[in-house]
mmCIF file of C-alpha atoms in Angstrom:
data_model
loop_
_atom_site.group_PDB
_atom_site.id
_atom_site.type_symbol
_atom_site.label_atom_id
_atom_site.label_comp_id
_atom_site.label_asym_id
_atom_site.label_seq_id
_atom_site.Cartn_x
_atom_site.Cartn_y
_atom_site.Cartn_z
ATOM 1 C CA UNK K 1 140.405 103.711 134.810
ATOM 2 C CA UNK K 2 137.950 106.543 134.250
ATOM 3 C CA UNK K 3 135.358 106.304 136.997
ATOM 4 C CA UNK K 4 132.604 108.152 138.832
ATOM 5 C CA UNK K 5 131.424 106.900 142.216
ATOM 6 C CA UNK K 6 128.326 108.317 143.844
ATOM 7 C CA UNK K 7 127.409 108.066 147.495
ATOM 8 C CA UNK K 8 125.046 109.591 150.043
ATOM 9 C CA UNK K 9 121.736 108.138 148.957
ATOM 10 C CA UNK K 10 119.205 106.736 151.400
ATOM 11 C CA UNK K 11 115.755 106.982 152.909
ATOM 12 C CA UNK K 12 114.529 110.437 153.900
ATOM 13 C CA UNK K 13 111.168 111.802 154.933
ATOM 14 C CA UNK K 14 109.259 114.299 152.819
ATOM 15 C CA UNK K 15 110.547 117.780 153.545
ATOM 16 C CA UNK K 16 113.931 116.450 154.551
ATOM 17 C CA UNK K 17 117.396 116.996 153.151
ATOM 18 C CA UNK K 18 120.158 114.848 151.705
ATOM 19 C CA UNK K 19 123.576 115.469 150.210
ATOM 20 C CA UNK K 20 124.927 113.318 147.410
ATOM 21 C CA UNK K 21 128.585 113.134 146.488
ATOM 22 C CA UNK K 22 130.376 111.958 143.378
ATOM 23 C CA UNK K 23 134.093 111.295 143.317
ATOM 24 C CA UNK K 24 135.859 111.201 139.968
ATOM 25 C CA UNK K 25 139.078 109.406 139.050
ATOM 26 C CA UNK K 26 141.108 108.585 135.974
ATOM 27 C CA UNK K 27 140.654 111.937 134.207
ATOM 28 C CA UNK K 28 141.233 115.636 134.740
ATOM 29 C CA UNK K 29 138.060 116.485 136.632
ATOM 30 C CA UNK K 30 138.582 120.245 136.525
ATOM 31 C CA UNK K 31 138.460 120.287 132.712
ATOM 32 C CA UNK K 32 134.950 118.934 132.464
ATOM 33 C CA UNK K 33 131.381 120.044 132.919
ATOM 34 C CA UNK K 34 129.624 117.636 135.286
ATOM 35 C CA UNK K 35 125.923 116.833 135.523
ATOM 36 C CA UNK K 36 123.387 115.026 137.677
ATOM 37 C CA UNK K 37 120.744 112.862 135.975
ATOM 38 C CA UNK K 38 118.043 110.952 137.835
ATOM 39 C CA UNK K 39 115.701 108.097 137.026
ATOM 40 C CA UNK K 40 112.569 107.359 139.008
ATOM 41 C CA UNK K 41 111.696 103.666 139.427
ATOM 42 C CA UNK K 42 110.487 102.248 136.135
ATOM 43 C CA UNK K 43 110.683 105.667 134.463
ATOM 44 C CA UNK K 44 112.905 107.501 132.032
ATOM 45 C CA UNK K 45 115.933 109.697 132.470
ATOM 46 C CA UNK K 46 115.581 113.234 133.811
ATOM 47 C CA UNK K 47 118.339 115.816 133.804
ATOM 48 C CA UNK K 48 118.774 117.498 137.192
ATOM 49 C CA UNK K 49 121.486 120.064 136.577
ATOM 50 C CA UNK K 50 125.036 120.920 135.572
ATOM 51 C CA UNK K 51 128.167 122.434 137.000
ATOM 52 C CA UNK K 52 130.415 124.038 134.399
ATOM 53 C CA UNK K 53 134.192 124.184 134.768
ATOM 54 C CA UNK K 54 136.478 126.975 135.962
ATOM 55 C CA UNK K 55 137.008 128.266 132.435
ATOM 56 C CA UNK K 56 133.261 128.868 132.282
ATOM 57 C CA UNK K 57 133.127 130.426 135.750
ATOM 58 C CA UNK K 58 131.694 127.361 137.495
ATOM 59 C CA UNK K 59 128.212 128.393 136.445
ATOM 60 C CA UNK K 60 125.349 126.124 137.439
ATOM 61 C CA UNK K 61 122.148 125.203 135.577
ATOM 62 C CA UNK K 62 119.107 123.467 137.058
ATOM 63 C CA UNK K 63 116.040 121.711 135.739
ATOM 64 C CA UNK K 64 112.845 123.593 136.538
ATOM 65 C CA UNK K 65 111.619 120.700 138.706
ATOM 66 C CA UNK K 66 114.454 121.133 141.216
ATOM 67 C CA UNK K 67 115.375 124.816 140.955
ATOM 68 C CA UNK K 68 115.221 126.494 144.366
ATOM 69 C CA UNK K 69 115.405 123.169 146.235
ATOM 70 C CA UNK K 70 118.603 121.554 144.967
ATOM 71 C CA UNK K 71 122.103 123.016 144.924
ATOM 72 C CA UNK K 72 124.920 121.653 142.772
ATOM 73 C CA UNK K 73 128.519 122.380 143.663
ATOM 74 C CA UNK K 74 131.944 121.047 142.870
ATOM 75 C CA UNK K 75 135.365 120.937 144.511
ATOM 76 C CA UNK K 76 138.060 120.462 141.890
ATOM 77 C CA UNK K 77 140.703 119.987 144.615
ATOM 78 C CA UNK K 78 138.806 116.863 145.702
ATOM 79 C CA UNK K 79 137.692 115.774 142.228
ATOM 80 C CA UNK K 80 134.178 115.866 143.585
ATOM 81 C CA UNK K 81 130.687 116.911 142.530
ATOM 82 C CA UNK K 82 127.876 117.432 145.032
ATOM 83 C CA UNK K 83 124.097 117.609 145.050
ATOM 84 C CA UNK K 84 122.505 119.177 148.088
ATOM 85 C CA UNK K 85 118.794 118.363 148.118
ATOM 86 C CA UNK K 86 116.307 120.178 150.348
ATOM 87 C CA UNK K 87 112.543 120.175 150.760
ATOM 88 C CA UNK K 88 112.469 116.715 149.280
ATOM 89 C CA UNK K 89 109.246 115.389 147.803
ATOM 90 C CA UNK K 90 108.083 111.833 147.141
ATOM 91 C CA UNK K 91 108.530 112.528 143.427
ATOM 92 C CA UNK K 92 112.278 113.032 144.009
ATOM 93 C CA UNK K 93 112.563 109.309 144.666
ATOM 94 C CA UNK K 94 115.005 108.043 142.053
ATOM 95 C CA UNK K 95 118.387 106.664 141.170
ATOM 96 C CA UNK K 96 120.735 109.630 140.932
ATOM 97 C CA UNK K 97 123.583 109.403 138.436
ATOM 98 C CA UNK K 98 126.652 111.604 138.235
ATOM 99 C CA UNK K 99 127.793 112.124 134.644
ATOM 100 C CA UNK K 100 130.673 113.698 132.768
ATOM 101 C CA UNK K 101 130.316 115.901 129.715
ATOM 102 C CA UNK K 102 132.648 114.555 127.074
ATOM 103 C CA UNK K 103 135.722 116.248 125.616
ATOM 104 C CA UNK K 104 134.227 116.174 122.160
ATOM 105 C CA UNK K 105 130.692 117.441 122.602
ATOM 106 C CA UNK K 106 128.894 119.507 125.205
ATOM 107 C CA UNK K 107 125.822 117.686 126.541
ATOM 108 C CA UNK K 108 127.261 114.297 125.524
ATOM 109 C CA UNK K 109 127.447 112.332 128.784
ATOM 110 C CA UNK K 110 130.201 109.879 128.041
ATOM 111 C CA UNK K 111 130.887 108.623 131.587
ATOM 112 C CA UNK K 112 128.245 107.673 134.143
ATOM 113 C CA UNK K 113 128.534 106.521 137.715
ATOM 114 C CA UNK K 114 126.731 103.469 139.008
ATOM 115 C CA UNK K 115 124.157 105.675 140.720
ATOM 116 C CA UNK K 116 122.919 106.143 144.268
ATOM 117 C CA UNK K 117 119.303 105.565 145.311
ATOM 118 C CA UNK K 118 117.278 108.256 147.037
ATOM 119 C CA UNK K 119 113.930 107.266 148.556
ATOM 120 C CA UNK K 120 111.639 109.948 149.885
ATOM 121 C CA UNK K 121 108.936 108.379 151.994
ATOM 122 C CA UNK K 122 107.297 108.687 155.375
ATOM 123 C CA UNK S 1 108.832 123.357 127.949
ATOM 124 C CA UNK S 2 110.829 121.619 125.248
ATOM 125 C CA UNK S 3 109.971 117.974 124.596
ATOM 126 C CA UNK S 4 111.456 115.088 122.667
ATOM 127 C CA UNK S 5 109.072 112.384 121.492
ATOM 128 C CA UNK S 6 110.029 108.725 121.053
ATOM 129 C CA UNK S 7 107.891 105.654 120.358
ATOM 130 C CA UNK S 8 107.408 103.653 123.587
ATOM 131 C CA UNK S 9 108.440 100.395 121.979
ATOM 132 C CA UNK S 10 109.997 98.865 118.884
ATOM 133 C CA UNK S 11 110.254 95.144 118.116
ATOM 134 C CA UNK S 12 112.472 93.423 115.585
ATOM 135 C CA UNK S 13 113.776 89.958 114.851
ATOM 136 C CA UNK S 14 117.473 89.157 115.132
ATOM 137 C CA UNK S 15 119.414 90.226 112.081
ATOM 138 C CA UNK S 16 116.857 92.792 110.991
ATOM 139 C CA UNK S 17 117.086 96.576 111.156
ATOM 140 C CA UNK S 18 115.659 98.553 114.031
ATOM 141 C CA UNK S 19 114.807 102.230 113.687
ATOM 142 C CA UNK S 20 113.995 104.420 116.642
ATOM 143 C CA UNK S 21 112.830 107.966 116.043
ATOM 144 C CA UNK S 22 113.085 111.080 118.157
ATOM 145 C CA UNK S 23 111.239 114.239 117.211
ATOM 146 C CA UNK S 24 111.351 117.748 118.635
ATOM 147 C CA UNK S 25 110.657 121.273 117.447
ATOM 148 C CA UNK S 26 114.219 122.454 118.169
ATOM 149 C CA UNK S 27 115.772 119.825 115.946
ATOM 150 C CA UNK S 28 117.933 120.197 113.857
ATOM 151 C CA UNK S 29 119.111 123.424 115.507
ATOM 152 C CA UNK S 30 120.265 121.413 118.494
ATOM 153 C CA UNK S 31 122.324 118.232 118.401
ATOM 154 C CA UNK S 32 120.869 114.935 119.518
ATOM 155 C CA UNK S 33 122.577 112.254 121.571
ATOM 156 C CA UNK S 34 121.518 108.636 122.022
ATOM 157 C CA UNK S 35 121.976 106.351 125.036
ATOM 158 C CA UNK S 36 121.483 102.658 125.529
ATOM 159 C CA UNK S 37 120.422 101.403 128.950
ATOM 160 C CA UNK S 38 120.206 97.758 129.893
ATOM 161 C CA UNK S 39 118.327 96.615 133.011
ATOM 162 C CA UNK S 40 120.143 97.437 136.232
ATOM 163 C CA UNK S 41 122.899 99.344 134.430
ATOM 164 C CA UNK S 42 123.768 102.960 133.853
ATOM 165 C CA UNK S 43 123.141 104.427 130.391
ATOM 166 C CA UNK S 44 125.866 104.283 127.757
ATOM 167 C CA UNK S 45 126.415 106.988 125.124
ATOM 168 C CA UNK S 46 126.125 105.399 121.654
ATOM 169 C CA UNK S 47 125.650 108.419 119.330
ATOM 170 C CA UNK S 48 126.619 112.061 119.711
ATOM 171 C CA UNK S 49 126.071 115.138 117.580
ATOM 172 C CA UNK S 50 123.273 113.383 115.640
ATOM 173 C CA UNK S 51 125.493 110.981 113.699
ATOM 174 C CA UNK S 52 128.833 110.464 115.426
ATOM 175 C CA UNK S 53 129.755 107.230 117.165
ATOM 176 C CA UNK S 54 132.049 107.155 120.233
ATOM 177 C CA UNK S 55 134.999 104.791 120.139
ATOM 178 C CA UNK S 56 134.056 101.285 121.124
ATOM 179 C CA UNK S 57 130.483 101.477 119.873
ATOM 180 C CA UNK S 58 129.751 98.883 117.173
ATOM 181 C CA UNK S 59 129.320 100.127 113.616
ATOM 182 C CA UNK S 60 125.818 98.660 113.430
ATOM 183 C CA UNK S 61 124.665 101.685 115.449
ATOM 184 C CA UNK S 62 124.144 104.838 113.384
ATOM 185 C CA UNK S 63 122.288 108.114 113.589
ATOM 186 C CA UNK S 64 120.628 110.261 110.974
ATOM 187 C CA UNK S 65 118.544 113.412 110.837
ATOM 188 C CA UNK S 66 115.776 114.632 108.585
ATOM 189 C CA UNK S 67 114.019 117.847 109.426
ATOM 190 C CA UNK S 68 112.806 117.759 113.014
ATOM 191 C CA UNK S 69 113.245 114.007 113.386
ATOM 192 C CA UNK S 70 116.428 112.113 114.212
ATOM 193 C CA UNK S 71 116.659 108.372 113.862
ATOM 194 C CA UNK S 72 118.788 105.780 115.595
ATOM 195 C CA UNK S 73 119.329 102.815 113.296
ATOM 196 C CA UNK S 74 120.624 99.456 114.447
ATOM 197 C CA UNK S 75 121.607 97.219 111.546
ATOM 198 C CA UNK S 76 121.744 93.484 112.033
ATOM 199 C CA UNK S 77 120.128 93.607 115.486
ATOM 200 C CA UNK S 78 121.536 91.172 117.986
ATOM 201 C CA UNK S 79 119.938 89.790 121.129
ATOM 202 C CA UNK S 80 122.334 91.853 123.227
ATOM 203 C CA UNK S 81 120.881 95.039 121.729
ATOM 204 C CA UNK S 82 117.647 94.545 123.665
ATOM 205 C CA UNK S 83 117.532 97.604 125.912
ATOM 206 C CA UNK S 84 115.953 100.951 126.502
ATOM 207 C CA UNK S 85 117.141 103.745 124.203
ATOM 208 C CA UNK S 86 116.935 107.440 125.039
ATOM 209 C CA UNK S 87 117.494 110.459 122.865
ATOM 210 C CA UNK S 88 118.713 113.681 124.462
ATOM 211 C CA UNK S 89 119.128 117.248 123.389
ATOM 212 C CA UNK S 90 119.174 120.752 124.822
ATOM 213 C CA UNK S 91 117.067 123.839 124.373
ATOM 214 C CA UNK S 92 118.283 127.353 123.673
ATOM 215 C CA UNK S 93 118.877 127.992 127.370
ATOM 216 C CA UNK S 94 121.166 124.961 127.639
ATOM 217 C CA UNK S 95 118.570 122.972 129.572
ATOM 218 C CA UNK S 96 119.069 119.290 128.835
ATOM 219 C CA UNK S 97 116.052 117.255 127.782
ATOM 220 C CA UNK S 98 115.635 113.510 127.404
ATOM 221 C CA UNK S 99 113.057 111.722 125.327
ATOM 222 C CA UNK S 100 110.709 109.346 127.105
ATOM 223 C CA UNK S 101 112.695 106.305 126.021
ATOM 224 C CA UNK S 102 112.025 103.410 123.646
ATOM 225 C CA UNK S 103 112.103 99.772 124.702
ATOM 226 C CA UNK S 104 113.686 97.703 121.986
ATOM 227 C CA UNK S 105 112.561 94.088 122.042
ATOM 228 C CA UNK S 106 114.465 91.481 120.030
ATOM 229 C CA UNK S 107 111.932 88.797 119.149
#
């Protein structure tokens, strides 16, 4: 079964740090671009960033709202995607989803994890 | 920054046709993707590259494009189609953008 499982969410104070993980199974992880998408409570979807695959030099892209504070990385040997979050703000409170770019279209997120909740509050 | 605009809500009766629009200046130069999200669930990809449907998505879901507006059409709406729908695209720098979402209510 193709699956993405996120972990690492929790409650953190403003200014704090948190590291999210996403473990993939059921497909060849190293072939795919992988992305993080978040959703604040009661709000819409917001793209956080992307990690391209080895063929595309593992390049990383970030949304302007997180650039300089968040770091995306991947470890193909562990079928894992990571999101290191620093200098967290209350507006970073959200469900964080790990997603897979499809085989058939870049930017088409065809597999999503169940999400992990990050709450930034004092 | 690049924006995609969707109507906040659309309401239809069962069996009727629902149309949800998404407009953006970069369309049609950039493809649009559509997602369905039901309460408490992760989004599901229902349309890619403006008009294509992934395997397993019912034929009543279709996409079309006209100028700078793309439309998600749901023919013969069913109660189970009640959900939030998001369009998504990318700008020239490969930054991904989502529309604000449209809540589809089946009356």
